Each structure stands twice: as structure tokens, then as C-alpha cells.
Amino acid sequence: MNVPGSNVARHLRSAATSLPDHLATKSPTGVGADGKVIHETRSFRQLDQASDAAAEHFARSGLAAGDRVLLAVRPGHDLIVGMFGLLKLGAVPVAIDPGMGSSAFLDCVRRSRPSAIVGVHAATLLSRLPLTAFRTLRHRVTVGNSAWRQALAATSPTPRPIADVASETMAAILFTSGSTGAPKGVCYTHGMFDAQIELVRSTYGIRPGETDMAMLPLFALFNPALGTTTVTPLLDPSKPLAADPAPLVAALLSEKVTCSFGSPAIWGKVADHCEARGIKLPELRRLLIAGAPVSGELLAKLRIIAPNCVTHTPYGATECLPVTTITAEELLGEARQLALRGHGTCVGRAVSGVEIRVIRETEGPIATLAEASLCAAGEIGEIIATGPSVTREYDGLPEATRAAKITDGARTWHRMGDLGALDASDRLFFFGRRVEKVRTAEGDLPTESIEPAFRQHPHVFRCALIGLGEAPSQTPALVVEPRAGHFPEDEAARARFIAELRAIAKSCPQADRVKHIVFQRALPVDVRHNAKIHRLQLGKEWTKQLAR
């Protein structure tokens, strides 16, 4: 049997060998009259055979090793089959968030220059439009039609050879969410994926045979390599916050899900649903929440809803994940009080094999680590990280690569774009995005030095510190999105809400620097997690509104 040592797809082949009859995927087909989600299931042997058949189908359709392939498939079994089929072929999947808007999506396609598309019928049909973004496409493979189903049915008991690639061979291009700028294609090698899989496995103690429900489709792609069952959630990945929590909770219970990853926005919906109905999730053992700072209120609620679960809040980025991690127990202790007093949100210590530093802020590229100036313990600066899973470049964006990467001999450091501080025991405290700090005549205000104090109000769903006017003479303001049913509808209600916010934030010495508190029914957020707030957009909008 050909199982090359560097192709990341070999992990699925290993799972099919060691756990052939264990369920690999559970894909929802509908909801029954009893409210339970109906799933179609496949074993690891079936998944391995199906991805072999997909690789053969791709090859017959003209795809070859090294080809860049736009992957436009809905979450579930077909997405996993398509991804691993391409990896087995040695092709390079290109994954772009579908909900970022047509203009941004097409720009990402144009810059990634795919030679083929593997997608649902609507996607391959769209790709025939006479648009610049699709000019490089030479091959189209439609997923879900009769040709696809026939191809996957033509399985063979003899495993198809997996493409022999080097550790440094390009494996995939994954696009960032573009929450504070244009989305960028991140170049992953097979070796980087290997390192990431091992980091996730060892950091969180994930074992073969577990059942996972990832609320972010790309994270489900780790599961076949980890030997865990993937339960696909019933949600639209381009609008996760619009999901109905009822079928999500029903599947968590009926499928005995032991592990899940999701944003604080989606897990907030799940927690509220469970709390309102007295539902517990006793089988859940491990929960990873990331994508934006997680409130202490949500973590405390999850303690009750999932009594046997350890909740982790990993910190990282598409370019390097994970970087640090912390459990809810630690976060709800002394670290919680520090956050409320304006000392930033603790995101834990570096995971094994990853090194983090905080350097003084520098505008423009930093060519080598020797050019960076380290911050002292407790000093706020720019967070950088290095390790085996840290990516080295953006696709087709040399200027962005120079701006984000620092050379250190054979190692590459990634500039996270975030502000942070390391304490004397090497805990990292997160202070928000660099570009989103408010720059005033009295000094800078990082977002996470202020927001946690206001976020603790029980009627605040989320809030954003913004700067009104132009830097460096901005006026700090807070935009609050109240929880459902608590929006202040008149001036008296607004005054009461503001007074309560001022009172509850007194623990933070800098809270009184916020000159205006305003309310908005829905804050603009990123499409991937529905949790990262577009503060720069808010700043421009409220500067105009308050001026009027």
C-alpha cells in the first residue's frame, strides 16, 4: 500500500486502516417530526474509498498534481471527500469564505488563479460567466450530480496511490476572513498541516473514536486526520448567527457529541437556547471557542449547561493556529478580574512548539528579528509568533508577506496584527487589533482594555470601542448592541442604560475616557465567525451620525 510520508491525506488512509468500520461522517438530510436531525452516515473505510474515487474522477476530468482548484462545496461529506480527493491527487484546494460578498469573493478567485473548480452545480454554472476571475479555469467538476454520484460509487477494494509530495509542497490556499482588511490567501504546505494536526491532537488530548461537531466547516477537515467522527451542523456557513439553535442542540444530544469548535456568537445562541429550556449537554467533554474574545458570562453559562466539559479559548489566526490556549477555569479566575480592570483578556500560554514575543509597534515591514525591539513584561506591544505550523507567505501578495513576516534564520515569525502583553509568568494578554485602537490626544486606547468592563452588563450582547474623528485626535465612543428585548426605545431608557453601563464599568480606570455611549440594533461582523466586529466601519458611520 502506498502511503507517502508527507502527504497530509495519509492520515485518512491510516484511520481507514485502524478504524475501518467506525463512523467518519454524519451528514444531515433533514429534521424529523420529533425534532431530531436525520443523518446519513459513512465509515472511515467508505470515506477513504470515496475520496480515492473522487481523486480518480478528478484525474479523468483533467485535473493533475499541482493544479490550483477552487473548492466550492457545501459543508458535509462531499466537502471532506472533495478536499481529501484533491490532496490525494496532489492538487492544491483553494478555500474562500462564500459569504464575504461577490466582489471580494471574485477578487480572491482572480488572485488565486485556479485552473479548475470543484463545486456544486450553482458554482460551476456561475464560473461560466465571462468574468475576469474565471479566465484561468480550464476544468469544471460538478459535485452532487449523477456523474459525481456514479464516480463515487465506483470504489475499489484496492486503495488508490496517494501522490508522493514533499513536506514543503504546497497543500492548500486558505483565505483569511478579511475582518480588518482585504482577505488574503494563506499558503499551507503539507508539513504545516501535519504540524497543525499534531498541535491540535496533543494540546487538547483528542483521541480516535471521539465525535466532533465543528461549527466552522474548515475545522471539520481536521477530523478525518484525527480519527474522529464529523457531525455536520445544520447551519449556513456564510450566516452562522442566523442558525436555528434547536437542531444544533438536538444533534449535540442525539449524536452524543464529545467535542465542538465554534465562535462565541454561535455558542452564545446554543447556550441561551439550552438555558431557556433547562437542557444539559452531558456528553460534551471538550469545547473550543475562538474567533473573538469570549465573555465571562458565556463561559459561566457553559459551565452549567455542559457540566462535564472543559472549555478552551485558543488564540491564533488563519496564518498560525493555535498559538496559545487557556481553559475557562483559569479565565474565570484572577484573569477575569484583570480583564475587568483594563489589563486585557488573557489568552493563555504558548502551545508546545510555538514561541510568542511582544515587540514594540513598528509601522512598515520588519525584515529580521534583530530589527525588532522586545517589550518588557507587562508592556503593551505587537504580538508575533513562530513555530512549525506558522505559514510563511501570502499567495501572490509579496508586499503583504513582507509586512506580516519576520525572518529569523530558518524560522519565520508572523506578525499577528494584534496588541498584547506578556506577564512575568509568560501568560499572553490580548488587547485587540492594532488597527482598531483608538488614538486620542491623551494617548492610545486598545479596544480590549475597555470593552470587557462594559461587556459584563447582562443586557449587552456585544459592544465596540471606536474612535470618532481622525487619529491621533479621536474621541473614544462605545457602540452597544443590546440583547434581544433590551434595546432602549426612548431617551429615558437610553439614559438609564447608559447610567448602568457607567456604574458597572467603574472597575476599569480608563472607562471614564469613553465620551459617548450609543446603541445599535446589530453591529457589523465578519462572515466567518459572526463575532469579529468591524470597528473601523463603525467609527466612520458614527462619526458622520453624531456630526449630524
Coordinates of C-alpha atoms in Angstrom, one line a residue:
M1 CA 0.0 0.0 0.0
N2 CA 1.4 3.4 -1.0
V3 CA 1.2 5.8 1.9
P4 CA 3.8 8.6 1.3
G5 CA 5.3 10.1 4.4
S6 CA 4.5 13.7 3.7
N7 CA 1.1 13.9 2.1
V8 CA -1.4 15.0 4.8
A9 CA -4.1 12.8 3.2
R10 CA -2.2 9.8 4.5
H11 CA -3.8 10.4 7.9
L12 CA -7.2 9.4 6.5
R13 CA -5.7 6.2 5.0
S14 CA -4.3 5.4 8.4
A15 CA -7.7 6.0 10.1
A16 CA -9.4 3.8 7.5
T17 CA -6.9 1.0 8.3
S18 CA -7.1 1.3 12.1
L19 CA -10.8 2.2 12.4
P20 CA -12.4 0.9 9.2
D21 CA -15.9 0.5 10.5
H22 CA -16.0 3.5 12.8
L23 CA -18.3 6.3 11.6
A24 CA -16.4 9.1 9.8
T25 CA -19.2 11.4 8.8
K26 CA -22.8 12.1 9.8
S27 CA -24.4 14.5 7.3
P28 CA -27.8 16.0 8.0
T29 CA -30.6 15.1 5.5
G30 CA -33.5 16.8 7.4
V31 CA -35.3 17.1 10.7
G32 CA -37.9 14.5 11.8
A33 CA -41.3 15.2 13.3
D34 CA -39.7 14.7 16.8
G35 CA -37.2 17.5 16.2
K36 CA -34.3 15.1 15.8
V37 CA -31.9 15.6 13.0
I38 CA -31.7 12.7 10.4
H39 CA -28.2 11.9 9.3
E40 CA -26.6 9.9 6.5
T41 CA -23.5 8.1 7.8
R42 CA -20.3 6.7 6.3
S43 CA -17.4 4.8 7.8
F44 CA -13.7 5.7 7.6
R45 CA -13.3 2.9 5.1
Q46 CA -16.1 4.3 3.0
L47 CA -14.7 7.8 3.3
D48 CA -11.3 6.7 2.2
Q49 CA -12.7 4.8 -0.8
A50 CA -14.9 7.7 -1.8
S51 CA -12.0 10.1 -1.7
D52 CA -10.0 7.6 -3.8
A53 CA -12.8 7.5 -6.3
A54 CA -13.0 11.3 -6.2
A55 CA -9.3 11.6 -6.9
E56 CA -9.7 9.2 -9.9
H57 CA -12.7 11.2 -11.1
F58 CA -10.7 14.5 -10.9
A59 CA -7.8 12.9 -12.8
R60 CA -10.2 11.7 -15.6
S61 CA -11.7 15.2 -15.7
G62 CA -8.2 16.7 -16.5
L63 CA -7.0 17.8 -13.0
A64 CA -3.4 17.0 -12.1
A65 CA -0.9 17.3 -9.3
G66 CA 0.0 21.0 -8.6
D67 CA -3.2 22.4 -10.1
R68 CA -5.0 25.1 -8.1
V69 CA -8.6 24.0 -7.6
L70 CA -11.3 26.3 -6.4
L71 CA -13.3 24.3 -3.9
A72 CA -17.0 25.5 -3.7
V73 CA -18.8 22.7 -2.0
R74 CA -21.3 22.8 0.9
P75 CA -20.2 21.6 4.3
G76 CA -20.6 17.9 4.9
H77 CA -19.5 14.6 3.5
D78 CA -19.0 15.9 -0.1
L79 CA -16.7 18.7 1.1
I80 CA -14.5 16.2 3.0
V81 CA -14.5 13.8 0.1
G82 CA -13.6 16.6 -2.3
M83 CA -10.8 18.0 -0.1
F84 CA -9.1 14.7 0.5
G85 CA -9.6 13.6 -3.1
L86 CA -7.7 16.7 -4.2
L87 CA -5.0 16.2 -1.6
K88 CA -4.6 12.6 -2.7
L89 CA -4.2 13.7 -6.3
G90 CA -1.6 16.3 -5.2
A91 CA -3.7 19.2 -6.3
V92 CA -4.0 22.4 -4.3
P93 CA -7.5 23.2 -3.0
V94 CA -8.4 26.9 -2.7
A95 CA -10.9 27.6 0.0
I96 CA -12.7 31.0 0.1
D97 CA -15.5 32.0 2.5
P98 CA -18.7 32.1 0.5
G99 CA -20.3 34.9 2.5
M100 CA -17.8 37.6 2.1
G101 CA -19.7 39.3 -0.8
S102 CA -19.5 38.7 -4.5
S103 CA -16.9 41.5 -5.2
A104 CA -14.5 40.3 -2.5
F105 CA -15.0 36.7 -3.5
L106 CA -14.3 37.3 -7.2
D107 CA -11.2 39.3 -6.3
C108 CA -9.9 36.3 -4.2
V109 CA -10.6 33.9 -7.1
R110 CA -8.8 36.2 -9.6
R111 CA -5.7 36.5 -7.4
S112 CA -5.6 32.8 -6.7
R113 CA -5.6 31.9 -10.4
P114 CA -7.3 28.5 -10.2
S115 CA -7.1 26.2 -13.2
A116 CA -10.1 24.2 -12.1
I117 CA -13.2 24.3 -10.0
V118 CA -14.8 21.6 -8.0
G119 CA -18.2 22.8 -6.8
V120 CA -21.9 22.4 -6.6
H121 CA -24.0 23.0 -9.7
A122 CA -24.7 26.6 -9.0
A123 CA -20.9 27.3 -8.5
T124 CA -19.8 25.6 -11.7
L125 CA -22.6 27.3 -13.6
L126 CA -21.6 30.7 -12.2
S127 CA -18.0 30.0 -13.2
R128 CA -19.0 30.1 -16.9
L129 CA -19.9 33.8 -16.7
P130 CA -17.5 35.9 -18.8
L131 CA -15.7 37.4 -15.7
T132 CA -12.0 38.1 -15.3
A133 CA -11.9 35.9 -12.2
F134 CA -12.8 32.8 -14.1
R135 CA -10.5 33.3 -17.1
T136 CA -7.9 30.8 -15.8
L137 CA -10.4 27.9 -15.4
R138 CA -9.8 25.0 -17.8
H139 CA -11.7 22.2 -16.0
R140 CA -15.0 22.0 -14.1
V141 CA -16.2 19.2 -11.9
T142 CA -19.8 19.4 -10.5
V143 CA -20.4 17.8 -7.1
G144 CA -23.7 16.3 -6.4
N145 CA -24.9 15.5 -9.9
S146 CA -25.3 12.0 -11.4
A147 CA -21.8 11.9 -12.8
W148 CA -20.4 12.6 -9.3
R149 CA -22.6 10.0 -7.7
Q150 CA -21.6 7.4 -10.3
A151 CA -17.9 8.3 -9.8
L152 CA -18.1 7.9 -6.0
A153 CA -20.0 4.6 -6.4
A154 CA -17.1 3.2 -8.5
T155 CA -15.0 2.3 -5.5
S156 CA -12.2 -0.2 -5.5
P157 CA -11.1 -2.5 -2.7
T158 CA -7.5 -1.7 -3.7
P159 CA -6.5 1.8 -2.3
R160 CA -5.5 4.3 -4.9
P161 CA -1.9 5.5 -4.6
I162 CA -1.6 8.8 -2.8
A163 CA 0.5 11.5 -4.5
D164 CA 4.1 11.5 -3.3
V165 CA 4.8 15.0 -2.1
A166 CA 7.5 16.7 -0.1
S167 CA 6.8 18.3 3.3
E168 CA 7.4 21.7 1.7
T169 CA 5.0 21.1 -1.2
M170 CA 2.0 23.5 -1.3
A171 CA -1.0 21.7 0.1
A172 CA -3.8 24.3 0.1
I173 CA -4.6 28.0 0.0
L174 CA -6.9 29.2 2.7
F175 CA -8.3 32.7 2.7
T176 CA -8.4 34.9 5.8
S177 CA -11.8 36.3 6.7
G178 CA -10.8 39.9 5.9
S179 CA -12.3 41.3 9.1
T180 CA -9.9 44.2 9.2
G181 CA -8.8 44.4 5.6
A182 CA -8.9 42.6 2.3
P183 CA -9.0 38.8 2.5
K184 CA -5.6 37.2 1.8
G185 CA -4.7 33.7 0.5
V186 CA -2.6 31.9 3.1
C187 CA -0.2 29.3 1.6
Y188 CA -0.1 26.0 3.6
T189 CA 2.3 23.2 2.9
H190 CA 1.7 19.5 3.8
G191 CA 4.3 19.9 6.6
M192 CA 2.4 22.8 8.1
F193 CA -0.9 20.8 8.1
D194 CA 1.0 17.9 9.7
A195 CA 2.3 20.2 12.5
Q196 CA -1.2 21.8 13.0
I197 CA -2.8 18.3 13.3
E198 CA -0.3 17.2 15.9
L199 CA -0.6 20.5 17.8
V200 CA -4.4 20.2 18.0
R201 CA -4.2 16.5 18.9
S202 CA -1.6 16.9 21.7
T203 CA -2.8 20.3 23.1
Y204 CA -6.4 19.2 23.6
G205 CA -5.9 15.4 24.1
I206 CA -8.1 14.4 21.2
R207 CA -8.4 10.7 20.7
P208 CA -9.6 8.5 17.8
G209 CA -13.2 7.5 18.2
E210 CA -14.5 10.8 19.5
T211 CA -17.4 12.6 17.9
D212 CA -17.0 16.2 16.8
M213 CA -19.4 18.9 15.6
A214 CA -17.4 21.8 14.1
M215 CA -19.4 24.9 13.6
L216 CA -16.8 26.2 11.2
P217 CA -16.5 23.9 8.1
L218 CA -12.8 24.1 7.6
F219 CA -12.2 22.8 11.2
A220 CA -14.2 19.7 10.3
L221 CA -11.4 18.8 7.8
F222 CA -9.1 18.0 10.8
N223 CA -11.4 15.2 12.0
P224 CA -10.5 12.5 9.4
A225 CA -6.9 13.0 10.2
L226 CA -7.6 12.7 13.9
G227 CA -9.8 9.6 13.6
T228 CA -12.9 11.4 15.0
T229 CA -16.4 11.3 13.7
T230 CA -17.6 14.5 12.0
V231 CA -21.2 15.6 12.6
T232 CA -22.1 18.4 10.2
P233 CA -24.2 21.0 11.8
L234 CA -27.4 22.3 10.2
L235 CA -26.3 25.9 9.6
D236 CA -25.4 28.2 6.7
P237 CA -21.6 28.8 7.0
S238 CA -22.0 32.2 5.4
K239 CA -24.5 33.2 8.1
P240 CA -23.8 31.2 11.3
L241 CA -25.5 33.6 13.6
A242 CA -28.8 33.2 11.7
A243 CA -28.8 29.5 12.5
D244 CA -31.7 28.0 14.5
P245 CA -30.1 26.6 17.7
A246 CA -32.8 23.9 18.1
P247 CA -31.4 21.4 15.5
L248 CA -27.9 22.1 16.6
V249 CA -28.7 21.2 20.2
A250 CA -30.8 18.2 19.1
A251 CA -27.8 16.9 17.1
L252 CA -25.4 17.5 20.0
L253 CA -27.6 15.4 22.2
S254 CA -28.7 12.6 19.8
E255 CA -25.2 12.0 18.3
K256 CA -23.5 12.2 21.7
V257 CA -21.1 14.8 20.5
T258 CA -18.0 14.9 22.7
C259 CA -16.1 17.8 21.1
S260 CA -17.0 21.0 19.3
F261 CA -15.4 24.2 17.9
G262 CA -17.3 27.4 17.2
S263 CA -17.4 31.2 17.6
P264 CA -18.7 32.9 20.8
A265 CA -21.6 34.1 18.7
I266 CA -22.9 30.7 17.8
W267 CA -22.2 29.2 21.2
G268 CA -23.9 32.1 22.8
K269 CA -27.1 31.1 20.8
V270 CA -26.7 27.5 21.8
A271 CA -26.2 28.4 25.5
D272 CA -29.2 30.7 25.5
H273 CA -31.4 28.0 23.9
C274 CA -30.3 25.4 26.5
E275 CA -30.6 27.8 29.5
A276 CA -34.2 28.8 28.5
R277 CA -35.3 25.2 28.2
G278 CA -33.3 23.7 31.0
I279 CA -31.3 21.5 28.6
K280 CA -27.9 20.0 29.6
L281 CA -25.2 18.6 27.3
P282 CA -23.7 15.9 29.5
E283 CA -21.8 14.1 26.7
L284 CA -19.8 17.2 25.7
R285 CA -16.2 16.8 27.1
R286 CA -14.3 19.5 25.2
L287 CA -15.3 22.8 23.7
L288 CA -13.1 25.2 21.8
I289 CA -14.4 28.8 21.3
A290 CA -12.4 31.2 19.2
G291 CA -12.7 34.0 16.6
A292 CA -13.3 36.8 19.1
P293 CA -12.9 37.5 22.8
V294 CA -15.2 35.3 24.9
S295 CA -17.2 36.9 27.6
G296 CA -17.0 35.6 31.2
E297 CA -20.8 35.4 31.2
L298 CA -20.9 32.9 28.4
L299 CA -18.1 30.8 29.9
A300 CA -20.0 30.7 33.3
K301 CA -23.2 29.7 31.5
L302 CA -21.5 26.9 29.7
R303 CA -20.2 25.5 33.0
I304 CA -23.9 24.8 33.9
I305 CA -25.1 23.7 30.5
A306 CA -22.2 21.3 29.9
P307 CA -21.2 20.1 33.4
N308 CA -18.7 17.5 32.2
C309 CA -17.0 19.8 29.7
V310 CA -13.7 21.6 29.7
T311 CA -14.0 24.8 27.6
H312 CA -10.9 26.2 25.9
T313 CA -10.4 29.5 24.2
P314 CA -7.5 29.1 21.8
Y315 CA -5.9 32.2 20.2
G316 CA -4.4 32.2 16.7
A317 CA -5.1 33.2 13.1
T318 CA -5.5 31.6 9.7
E319 CA -1.8 32.1 9.3
C320 CA -0.9 30.3 12.5
L321 CA -3.2 28.2 14.7
P322 CA -3.2 27.5 17.5
V323 CA -0.7 30.0 19.2
T324 CA -1.9 30.0 22.8
T325 CA -4.7 28.4 24.7
I326 CA -6.4 28.8 28.1
T327 CA -9.2 27.0 29.9
A328 CA -12.4 28.6 31.2
E329 CA -11.4 27.7 34.7
E330 CA -8.3 29.9 34.5
L331 CA -10.0 32.6 32.5
L332 CA -12.8 32.9 35.1
G333 CA -10.4 33.3 38.0
E334 CA -7.8 36.1 38.5
A335 CA -7.6 36.7 34.8
R336 CA -11.2 37.7 34.7
Q337 CA -10.7 40.4 37.3
L338 CA -7.7 41.7 35.5
A339 CA -9.7 42.0 32.2
L340 CA -12.5 44.0 34.0
R341 CA -9.8 46.3 35.4
G342 CA -8.5 47.1 31.9
H343 CA -5.5 44.7 31.8
G344 CA -6.6 42.9 28.6
T345 CA -8.1 39.4 28.1
C346 CA -5.8 36.6 29.0
V347 CA -5.4 34.1 26.1
G348 CA -3.1 31.7 28.0
R349 CA 0.4 30.5 27.3
A350 CA 2.0 29.3 24.1
V351 CA 1.2 25.8 23.0
S352 CA 4.0 23.3 22.7
G353 CA 6.4 24.1 19.9
V354 CA 5.1 27.6 19.4
E355 CA 7.1 30.7 20.6
I356 CA 5.5 34.1 21.2
R357 CA 7.0 37.5 21.8
V358 CA 5.7 41.0 22.2
I359 CA 7.6 43.7 20.3
R360 CA 7.3 47.5 20.2
E361 CA 4.9 48.7 17.5
T362 CA 6.6 49.4 14.2
E363 CA 5.0 50.8 11.1
G364 CA 6.1 49.1 7.9
P365 CA 8.0 45.8 7.4
I366 CA 10.5 44.3 9.8
A367 CA 12.9 42.3 7.7
T368 CA 14.7 40.4 10.5
L369 CA 14.1 39.7 14.2
A370 CA 17.2 41.6 15.0
E371 CA 15.4 44.8 13.9
A372 CA 12.6 44.3 16.4
S373 CA 12.6 45.8 19.8
L374 CA 11.2 43.5 22.6
C375 CA 8.8 44.8 25.1
A376 CA 9.3 44.4 28.8
A377 CA 6.9 42.3 30.9
G378 CA 3.5 44.0 31.1
E379 CA 4.3 46.4 28.3
I380 CA 1.7 46.5 25.5
G381 CA 3.1 45.9 22.1
E382 CA 2.6 43.9 18.9
I383 CA 2.3 40.1 19.2
I384 CA 4.5 37.9 17.0
A385 CA 4.6 34.1 16.8
T386 CA 6.8 31.3 15.3
G387 CA 6.5 27.5 15.1
P388 CA 6.1 24.6 12.8
S389 CA 2.5 25.5 11.9
V390 CA 3.2 29.2 11.2
T391 CA 2.8 29.9 7.5
R392 CA 5.5 31.8 5.5
E393 CA 3.7 33.7 2.8
Y394 CA 0.5 35.0 1.3
D395 CA -0.4 33.9 -2.2
G396 CA 0.6 36.5 -4.9
L397 CA 0.9 39.3 -2.3
P398 CA 4.7 39.9 -1.8
E399 CA 4.1 43.3 -0.1
A400 CA 1.6 41.8 2.4
T401 CA 4.1 39.0 3.0
R402 CA 6.9 41.5 3.8
A403 CA 4.6 43.4 6.0
A404 CA 3.5 40.4 8.1
K405 CA 6.6 38.1 8.2
I406 CA 9.9 38.5 10.0
T407 CA 12.9 36.4 9.1
D408 CA 14.9 34.7 11.9
G409 CA 17.4 32.4 10.3
A410 CA 15.5 29.3 9.2
R411 CA 12.4 30.4 11.1
T412 CA 9.6 32.8 10.1
W413 CA 7.8 34.9 12.7
H414 CA 4.2 36.0 11.9
R415 CA 3.0 39.5 13.0
M416 CA -0.4 38.7 14.4
G417 CA -1.7 42.3 13.8
D418 CA -2.8 42.3 17.5
L419 CA -1.8 44.2 20.6
G420 CA -0.8 42.2 23.7
A421 CA 1.4 42.0 26.7
L422 CA 3.3 39.1 28.4
D423 CA 3.3 38.9 32.2
A424 CA 6.1 37.6 34.3
S425 CA 4.8 34.0 34.0
D426 CA 4.6 34.2 30.2
R427 CA 0.8 34.5 30.0
L428 CA -0.3 36.5 27.0
F429 CA -2.9 39.2 27.4
F430 CA -4.8 40.3 24.3
F431 CA -5.6 44.0 23.8
G432 CA -7.3 43.9 20.4
R433 CA -6.4 44.6 16.8
R434 CA -3.6 47.2 16.2
V435 CA -5.6 49.0 13.5
E436 CA -8.6 49.3 15.8
K437 CA -7.0 51.0 18.8
V438 CA -8.4 54.5 19.4
R439 CA -5.8 57.2 19.1
T440 CA -6.5 60.2 21.3
A441 CA -4.6 63.3 22.2
E442 CA -4.2 61.8 25.7
G443 CA -2.8 58.5 24.4
D444 CA -3.9 55.3 22.7
L445 CA -6.8 53.2 23.9
P446 CA -6.7 49.5 22.9
T447 CA -10.2 48.0 22.5
E448 CA -9.8 45.1 24.9
S449 CA -8.6 47.5 27.7
I450 CA -12.1 49.0 27.8
E451 CA -14.7 46.6 26.3
P452 CA -14.7 43.8 28.9
A453 CA -15.8 46.2 31.7
F454 CA -18.9 47.2 29.7
R455 CA -19.5 43.7 28.2
Q456 CA -20.3 42.3 31.6
H457 CA -23.6 44.1 31.7
P458 CA -26.3 41.3 31.5
H459 CA -28.2 43.2 28.7
V460 CA -25.2 43.8 26.5
F461 CA -24.9 41.3 23.6
R462 CA -21.7 42.9 22.4
C463 CA -20.1 46.3 22.3
A464 CA -17.3 48.0 20.4
L465 CA -14.9 50.8 21.4
I466 CA -14.5 53.2 18.4
G467 CA -12.7 56.4 17.6
L468 CA -14.7 59.4 16.4
G469 CA -12.9 61.7 14.0
E470 CA -9.3 61.4 12.7
A471 CA -6.3 60.0 14.5
P472 CA -4.4 61.0 16.5
S473 CA -7.1 63.2 17.9
Q474 CA -10.0 60.8 18.1
T475 CA -12.8 60.9 20.7
P476 CA -13.5 57.5 22.3
A477 CA -17.0 56.2 22.0
L478 CA -18.8 52.9 22.8
V479 CA -21.3 51.3 20.5
V480 CA -23.6 48.8 22.3
E481 CA -25.7 46.0 20.7
P482 CA -28.2 45.1 23.4
R483 CA -29.6 41.6 23.8
A484 CA -32.9 40.9 22.2
G485 CA -35.7 42.6 24.0
H486 CA -33.5 45.2 25.8
F487 CA -33.0 47.9 23.2
P488 CA -33.7 51.3 24.8
E489 CA -36.6 52.7 22.7
D490 CA -36.7 56.2 24.2
E491 CA -34.5 58.8 25.7
A492 CA -35.3 57.9 29.3
A493 CA -34.5 54.2 28.7
R494 CA -31.2 55.2 27.0
A495 CA -30.2 57.4 29.9
R496 CA -30.9 54.5 32.4
F497 CA -29.0 52.0 30.3
I498 CA -26.0 54.4 30.0
A499 CA -26.0 55.1 33.7
E500 CA -26.0 51.3 34.4
L501 CA -23.1 50.9 32.0
R502 CA -21.1 53.7 33.6
A503 CA -21.7 52.2 37.0
I504 CA -20.7 48.6 36.1
A505 CA -17.5 49.7 34.3
K506 CA -16.1 51.7 37.3
S507 CA -13.7 48.8 37.9
C508 CA -11.8 49.9 34.8
P509 CA -9.9 53.2 35.5
Q510 CA -9.9 54.1 31.8
A511 CA -13.6 53.6 31.3
D512 CA -14.4 57.2 32.0
R513 CA -12.4 58.2 28.9
V514 CA -15.3 57.0 26.8
K515 CA -17.1 60.2 25.9
H516 CA -20.2 58.8 24.1
I517 CA -22.3 55.7 24.5
V518 CA -24.6 54.9 21.7
F519 CA -26.8 51.9 20.8
Q520 CA -27.2 50.0 17.6
R521 CA -29.5 47.0 16.9
A522 CA -26.9 44.9 15.1
L523 CA -23.2 45.5 14.9
P524 CA -21.4 44.7 11.6
V525 CA -19.4 41.5 12.0
D526 CA -17.2 39.1 9.9
V527 CA -18.8 36.4 7.8
R528 CA -16.7 33.5 9.1
H529 CA -17.4 33.7 12.9
N530 CA -20.1 36.4 13.0
A531 CA -18.2 37.6 16.0
K532 CA -15.4 39.9 14.9
I533 CA -16.8 43.4 14.9
H534 CA -16.0 45.8 12.1
R535 CA -14.9 48.7 14.4
L536 CA -13.3 50.8 11.7
Q537 CA -16.6 50.8 9.7
L538 CA -18.5 51.7 12.9
G539 CA -16.1 54.5 13.6
K540 CA -16.7 56.1 10.2
E541 CA -20.5 55.6 10.4
W542 CA -20.9 57.1 13.9
T543 CA -18.5 60.0 13.2
K544 CA -21.0 61.0 10.4
Q545 CA -24.1 60.3 12.5
L546 CA -23.0 62.3 15.6
A547 CA -21.8 65.1 13.4
R548 CA -25.3 65.5 12.1

